[in-house]
Coordinates of C-alpha atoms and ligand atoms in Angstrom, one line a residue:
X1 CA -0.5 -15.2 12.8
X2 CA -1.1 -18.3 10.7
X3 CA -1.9 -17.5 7.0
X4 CA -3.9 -19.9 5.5
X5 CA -4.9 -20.1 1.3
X6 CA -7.0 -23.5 1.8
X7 CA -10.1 -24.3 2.9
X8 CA -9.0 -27.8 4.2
X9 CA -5.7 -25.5 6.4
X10 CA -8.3 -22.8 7.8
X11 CA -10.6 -25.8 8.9
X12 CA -8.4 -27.9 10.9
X13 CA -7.1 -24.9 12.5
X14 CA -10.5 -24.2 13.0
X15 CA -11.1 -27.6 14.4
X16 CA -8.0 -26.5 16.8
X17 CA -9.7 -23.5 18.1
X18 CA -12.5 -22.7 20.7
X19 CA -15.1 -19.7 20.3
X20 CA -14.0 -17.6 16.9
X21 CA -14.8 -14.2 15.6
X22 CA -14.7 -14.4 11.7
X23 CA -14.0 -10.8 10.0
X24 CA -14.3 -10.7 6.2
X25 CA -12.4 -8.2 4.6
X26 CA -11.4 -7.3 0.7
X27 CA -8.2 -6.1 2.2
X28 CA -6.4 -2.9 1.9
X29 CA -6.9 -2.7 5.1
X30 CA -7.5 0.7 7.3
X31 CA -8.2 1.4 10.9
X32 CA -12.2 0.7 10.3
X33 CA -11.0 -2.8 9.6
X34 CA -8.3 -2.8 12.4
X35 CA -10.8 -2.0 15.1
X36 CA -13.5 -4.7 14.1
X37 CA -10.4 -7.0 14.7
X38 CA -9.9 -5.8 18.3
X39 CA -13.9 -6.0 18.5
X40 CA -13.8 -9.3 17.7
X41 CA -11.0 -10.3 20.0
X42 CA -13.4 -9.3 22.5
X43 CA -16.0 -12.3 21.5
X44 CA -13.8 -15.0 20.9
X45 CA -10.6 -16.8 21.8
X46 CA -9.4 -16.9 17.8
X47 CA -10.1 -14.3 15.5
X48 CA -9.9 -15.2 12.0
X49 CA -9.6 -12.4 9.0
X50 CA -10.0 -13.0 5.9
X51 CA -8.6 -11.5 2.3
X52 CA -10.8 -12.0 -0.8
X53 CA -11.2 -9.7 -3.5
X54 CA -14.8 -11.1 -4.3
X55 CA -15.4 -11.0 -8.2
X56 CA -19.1 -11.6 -7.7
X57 CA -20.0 -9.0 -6.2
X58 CA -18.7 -6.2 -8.8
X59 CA -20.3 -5.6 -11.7
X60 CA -19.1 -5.2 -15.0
X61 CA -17.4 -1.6 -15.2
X62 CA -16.6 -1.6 -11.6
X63 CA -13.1 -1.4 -9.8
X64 CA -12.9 -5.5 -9.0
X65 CA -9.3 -5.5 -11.3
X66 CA -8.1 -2.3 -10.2
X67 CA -9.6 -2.5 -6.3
X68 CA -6.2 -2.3 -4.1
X69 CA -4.2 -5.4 -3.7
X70 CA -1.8 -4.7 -0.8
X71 CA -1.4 -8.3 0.9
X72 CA 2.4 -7.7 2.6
X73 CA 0.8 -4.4 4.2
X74 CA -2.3 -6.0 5.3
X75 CA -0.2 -8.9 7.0
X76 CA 1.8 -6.7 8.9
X77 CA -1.8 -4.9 10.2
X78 CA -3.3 -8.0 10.6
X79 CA 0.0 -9.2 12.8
X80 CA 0.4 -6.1 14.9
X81 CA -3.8 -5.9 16.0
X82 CA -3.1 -9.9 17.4
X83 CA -5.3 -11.5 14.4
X84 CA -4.5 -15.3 15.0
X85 CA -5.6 -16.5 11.4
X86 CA -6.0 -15.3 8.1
X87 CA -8.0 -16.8 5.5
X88 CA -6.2 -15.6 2.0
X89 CA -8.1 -18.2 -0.4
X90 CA -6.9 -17.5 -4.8
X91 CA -10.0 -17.6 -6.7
X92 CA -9.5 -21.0 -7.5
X93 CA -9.9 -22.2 -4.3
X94 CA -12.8 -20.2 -3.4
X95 CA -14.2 -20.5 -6.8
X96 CA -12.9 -24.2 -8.5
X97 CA -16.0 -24.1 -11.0
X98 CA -18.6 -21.4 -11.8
X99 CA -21.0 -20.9 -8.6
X100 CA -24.1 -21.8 -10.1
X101 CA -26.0 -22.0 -6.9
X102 CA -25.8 -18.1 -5.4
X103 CA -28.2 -16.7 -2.4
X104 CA -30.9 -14.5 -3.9
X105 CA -31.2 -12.0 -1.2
X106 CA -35.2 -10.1 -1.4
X107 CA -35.2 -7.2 -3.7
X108 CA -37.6 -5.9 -1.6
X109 CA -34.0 -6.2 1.0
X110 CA -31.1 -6.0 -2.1
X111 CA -32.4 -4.1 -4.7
X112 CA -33.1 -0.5 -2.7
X113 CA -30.5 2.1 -2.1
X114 CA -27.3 0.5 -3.3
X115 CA -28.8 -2.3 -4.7
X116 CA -30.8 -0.5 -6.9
X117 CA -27.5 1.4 -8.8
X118 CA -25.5 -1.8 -8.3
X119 CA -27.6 -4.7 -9.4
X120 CA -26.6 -8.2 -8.1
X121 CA -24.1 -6.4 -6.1
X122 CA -25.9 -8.4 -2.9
X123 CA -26.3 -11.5 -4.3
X124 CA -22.7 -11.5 -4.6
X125 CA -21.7 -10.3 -1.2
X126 CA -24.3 -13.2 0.1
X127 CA -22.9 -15.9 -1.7
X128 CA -19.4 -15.4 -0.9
X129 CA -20.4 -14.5 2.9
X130 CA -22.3 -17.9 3.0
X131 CA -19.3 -19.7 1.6
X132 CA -16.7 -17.9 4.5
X133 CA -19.3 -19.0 6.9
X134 CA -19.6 -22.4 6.0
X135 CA -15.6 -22.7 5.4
X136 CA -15.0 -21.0 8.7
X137 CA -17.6 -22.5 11.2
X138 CA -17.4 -18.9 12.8
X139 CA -19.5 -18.3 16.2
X140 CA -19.3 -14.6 15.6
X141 CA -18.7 -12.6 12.5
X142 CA -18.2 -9.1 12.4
X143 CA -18.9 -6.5 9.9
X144 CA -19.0 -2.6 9.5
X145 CA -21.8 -0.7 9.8
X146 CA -20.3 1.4 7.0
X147 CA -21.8 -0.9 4.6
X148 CA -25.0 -0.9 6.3
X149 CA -27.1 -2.6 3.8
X150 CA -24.7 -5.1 3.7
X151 CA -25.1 -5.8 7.3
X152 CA -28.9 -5.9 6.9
X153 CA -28.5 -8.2 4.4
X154 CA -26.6 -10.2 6.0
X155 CA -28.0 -10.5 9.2
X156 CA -30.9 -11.4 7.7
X157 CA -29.2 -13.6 6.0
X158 CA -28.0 -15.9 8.4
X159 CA -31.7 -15.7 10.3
X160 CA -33.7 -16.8 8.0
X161 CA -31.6 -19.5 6.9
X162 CA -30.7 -20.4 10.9
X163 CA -27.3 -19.9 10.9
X164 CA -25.3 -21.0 14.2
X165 CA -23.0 -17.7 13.8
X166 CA -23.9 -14.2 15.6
X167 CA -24.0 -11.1 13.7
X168 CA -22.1 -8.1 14.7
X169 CA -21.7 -4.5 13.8
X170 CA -19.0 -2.5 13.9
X171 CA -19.2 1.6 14.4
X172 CA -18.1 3.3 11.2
X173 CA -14.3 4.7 12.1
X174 CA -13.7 8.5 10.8
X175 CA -10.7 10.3 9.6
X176 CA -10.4 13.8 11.7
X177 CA -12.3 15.8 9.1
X178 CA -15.3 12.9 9.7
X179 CA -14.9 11.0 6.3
X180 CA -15.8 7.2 6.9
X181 CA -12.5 5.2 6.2
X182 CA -12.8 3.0 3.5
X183 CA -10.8 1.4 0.7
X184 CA -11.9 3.5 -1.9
X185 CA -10.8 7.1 -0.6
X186 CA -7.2 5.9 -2.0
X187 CA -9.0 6.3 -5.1
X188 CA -9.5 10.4 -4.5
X189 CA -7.1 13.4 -6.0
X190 CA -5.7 15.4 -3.6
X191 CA -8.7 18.2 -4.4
X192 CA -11.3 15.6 -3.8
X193 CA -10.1 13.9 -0.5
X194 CA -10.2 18.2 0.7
X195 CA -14.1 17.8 -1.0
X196 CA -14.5 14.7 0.2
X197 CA -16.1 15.4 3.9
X198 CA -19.0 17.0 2.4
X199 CA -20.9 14.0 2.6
X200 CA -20.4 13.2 6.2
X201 CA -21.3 17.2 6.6
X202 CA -24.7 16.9 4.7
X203 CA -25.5 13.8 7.0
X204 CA -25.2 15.3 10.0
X205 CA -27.0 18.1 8.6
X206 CA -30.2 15.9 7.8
X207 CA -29.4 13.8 10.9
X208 CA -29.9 16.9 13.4
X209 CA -32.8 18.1 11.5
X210 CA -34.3 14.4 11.5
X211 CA -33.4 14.9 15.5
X212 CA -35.0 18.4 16.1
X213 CA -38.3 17.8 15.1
X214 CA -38.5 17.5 11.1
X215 CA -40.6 14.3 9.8
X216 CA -40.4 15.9 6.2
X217 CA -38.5 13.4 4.7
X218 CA -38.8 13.9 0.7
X219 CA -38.0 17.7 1.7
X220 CA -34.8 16.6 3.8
X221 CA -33.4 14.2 1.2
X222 CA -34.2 16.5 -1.9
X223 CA -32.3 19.3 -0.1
X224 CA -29.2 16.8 0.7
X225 CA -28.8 15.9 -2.9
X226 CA -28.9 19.6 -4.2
X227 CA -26.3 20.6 -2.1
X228 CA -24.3 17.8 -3.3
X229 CA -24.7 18.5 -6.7
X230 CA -23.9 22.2 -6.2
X231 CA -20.7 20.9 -4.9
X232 CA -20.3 19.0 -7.9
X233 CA -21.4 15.5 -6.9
X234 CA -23.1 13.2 -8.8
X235 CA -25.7 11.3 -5.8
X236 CA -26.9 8.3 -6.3
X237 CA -29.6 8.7 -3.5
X238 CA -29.7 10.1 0.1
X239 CA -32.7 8.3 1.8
X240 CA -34.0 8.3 5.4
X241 CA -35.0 4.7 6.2
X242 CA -35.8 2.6 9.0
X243 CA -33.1 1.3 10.7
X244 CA -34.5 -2.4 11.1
X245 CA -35.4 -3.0 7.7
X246 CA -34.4 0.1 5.5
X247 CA -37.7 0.5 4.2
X248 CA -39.7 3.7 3.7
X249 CA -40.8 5.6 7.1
X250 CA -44.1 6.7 8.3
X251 CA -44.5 10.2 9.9
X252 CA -44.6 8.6 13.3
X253 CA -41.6 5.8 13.2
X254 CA -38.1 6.4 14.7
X255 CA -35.1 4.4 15.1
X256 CA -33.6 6.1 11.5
X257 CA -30.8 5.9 9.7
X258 CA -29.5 8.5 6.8
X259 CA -28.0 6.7 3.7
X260 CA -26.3 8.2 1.2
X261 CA -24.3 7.2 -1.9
X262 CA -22.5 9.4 -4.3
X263 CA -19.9 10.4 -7.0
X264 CA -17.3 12.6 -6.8
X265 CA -14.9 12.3 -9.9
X266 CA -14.5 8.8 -10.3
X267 CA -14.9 7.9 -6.9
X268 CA -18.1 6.4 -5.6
X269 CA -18.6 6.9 -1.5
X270 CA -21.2 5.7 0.7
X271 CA -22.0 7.2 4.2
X272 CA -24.5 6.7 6.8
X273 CA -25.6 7.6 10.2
X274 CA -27.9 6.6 12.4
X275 CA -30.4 9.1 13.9
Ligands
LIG301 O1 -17.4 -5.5 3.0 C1 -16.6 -6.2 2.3 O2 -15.4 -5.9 2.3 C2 -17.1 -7.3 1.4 O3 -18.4 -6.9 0.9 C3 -17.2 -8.6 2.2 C4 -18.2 -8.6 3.3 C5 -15.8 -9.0 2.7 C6 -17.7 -9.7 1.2 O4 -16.8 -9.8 0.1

């Protein structure tokens, strides 16, 4: 695998290559990210990863100095899963001056759900997303249905603004119990991580009522977030939305999806699942 921390290095391997799968990543990587790799081998004939700890999309407060560096691990994963490139850029690189031109995504889009309890939190993830795309000159990029706002955004994104790159989602990979991997369960005590399936459990719960008949919504969500907080979790939401456009659904619509955010401890997890 060729590691590259320039822009000018990944584009003349880029010029090199033929089709290629981009994969963004903030690192610390897990088996969710490993098998969006192997996805994207699948697409392309070079797969390119990158590494970026993006400061604009954290807000201040949030984990962006204390969210898990672990490059030499990552490489290794990276390596092993046949990755032919990775993108590592410093900030400077990525970020020589202040970016004063940013993508506004549509609050109507970006400031729902996550958006709403992390302001700007899109704009950011847009903004460095267009950059990789532009730097890469990807045919395919691939992304985690975990984040599944993000995805939205994203693929809306690179619509409206005509992007030559095809947006992909990956499945959300589980740990045995049925907690979504994600960087951020490192951040759980050993108490929590045992506490931590609850939210997967309380999905799946609305999800199969959602599936058996139930189109009472503000009843299913409002149930979801007591039994969180009886557990001792502090939700942000749990919301039933359309799966297109995560907006509000009418009595009649399928083709849901069940979103949920939420606290335990310290720790802030998101879920979903499509119904
Ligand atoms: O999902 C992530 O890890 C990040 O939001 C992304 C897409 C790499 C942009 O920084």
């Amino acid at each position: 695998m060729q590691i590259h921390e320039t822009i000018a290095g990944l584009r003349a391997a880029r010029a090199r290559a033929g089709r290629v799968a981009l994969v963004p990543t903030m690192g610390n990587l897990h088996d969710g990210h490993i098998a969006l790799m192997t996805q994207a081998r699948a697409h392309a004939d070079e797969v390119v990863a990158t590494i970026f700890v993006n400061r604009l999309q954290f807000r201040p407060g949030e984990d962006f100095e204390t969210y898990p560096r672990t490059f030499e691990a990552d490489c290794e994963k990276l390596a092993v899963a046949g990755v032919d490139h990775l993108f590592a850029p410093t900030e400077a690189e990525m970020y020589p001056q202040p970016q004063t031109y940013q993508i506004e995504p549509p609050p109507e889009q970006a400031g729902i759900l996550d958006g709403e309890f992390r302001p700007g939190h899109f704009r950011g993830v847009a903004t460095v997303v267009m950059k990789l795309f532009q730097i890469a000159q990807a045919d395919v990029a691939l992304f985690g249905k975990k984040d599944y706002q993000q995805l939205m955004v994203i693929r809306n994104m690179a619509c409206e603004f005509n992007l030559p790159i095809e947006i992909i989602g990956g499945e959300t990979v589980r740990a045995a119990d049925g907690l979504a991997l994600s960087s951020r369960n490192g951040y759980l005590s050993a108490a929590e991580r045992a506490q931590a399936p609850l939210l997967y459990k309380i999905l799946t719960k609305v999800a199969d009522a959602v599936r058996s008949g139930s189109r009472d919504w503000a009843g299913l969500e409002q149930g979801a977030v007591l039994e969180l907080q009886a557990s001792g979790w502090i939700p942000d939401y749990v919301a039933l939305r359309k799966k297109v456009d995560l907006q509000l659904p009418s009595a009649h619509d399928s083709g849901l999806v069940v979103l949920a955010a939420a606290r335990l401890g310290s720790t802030r997890l998101i879920d979903n699942l499509e119904v």
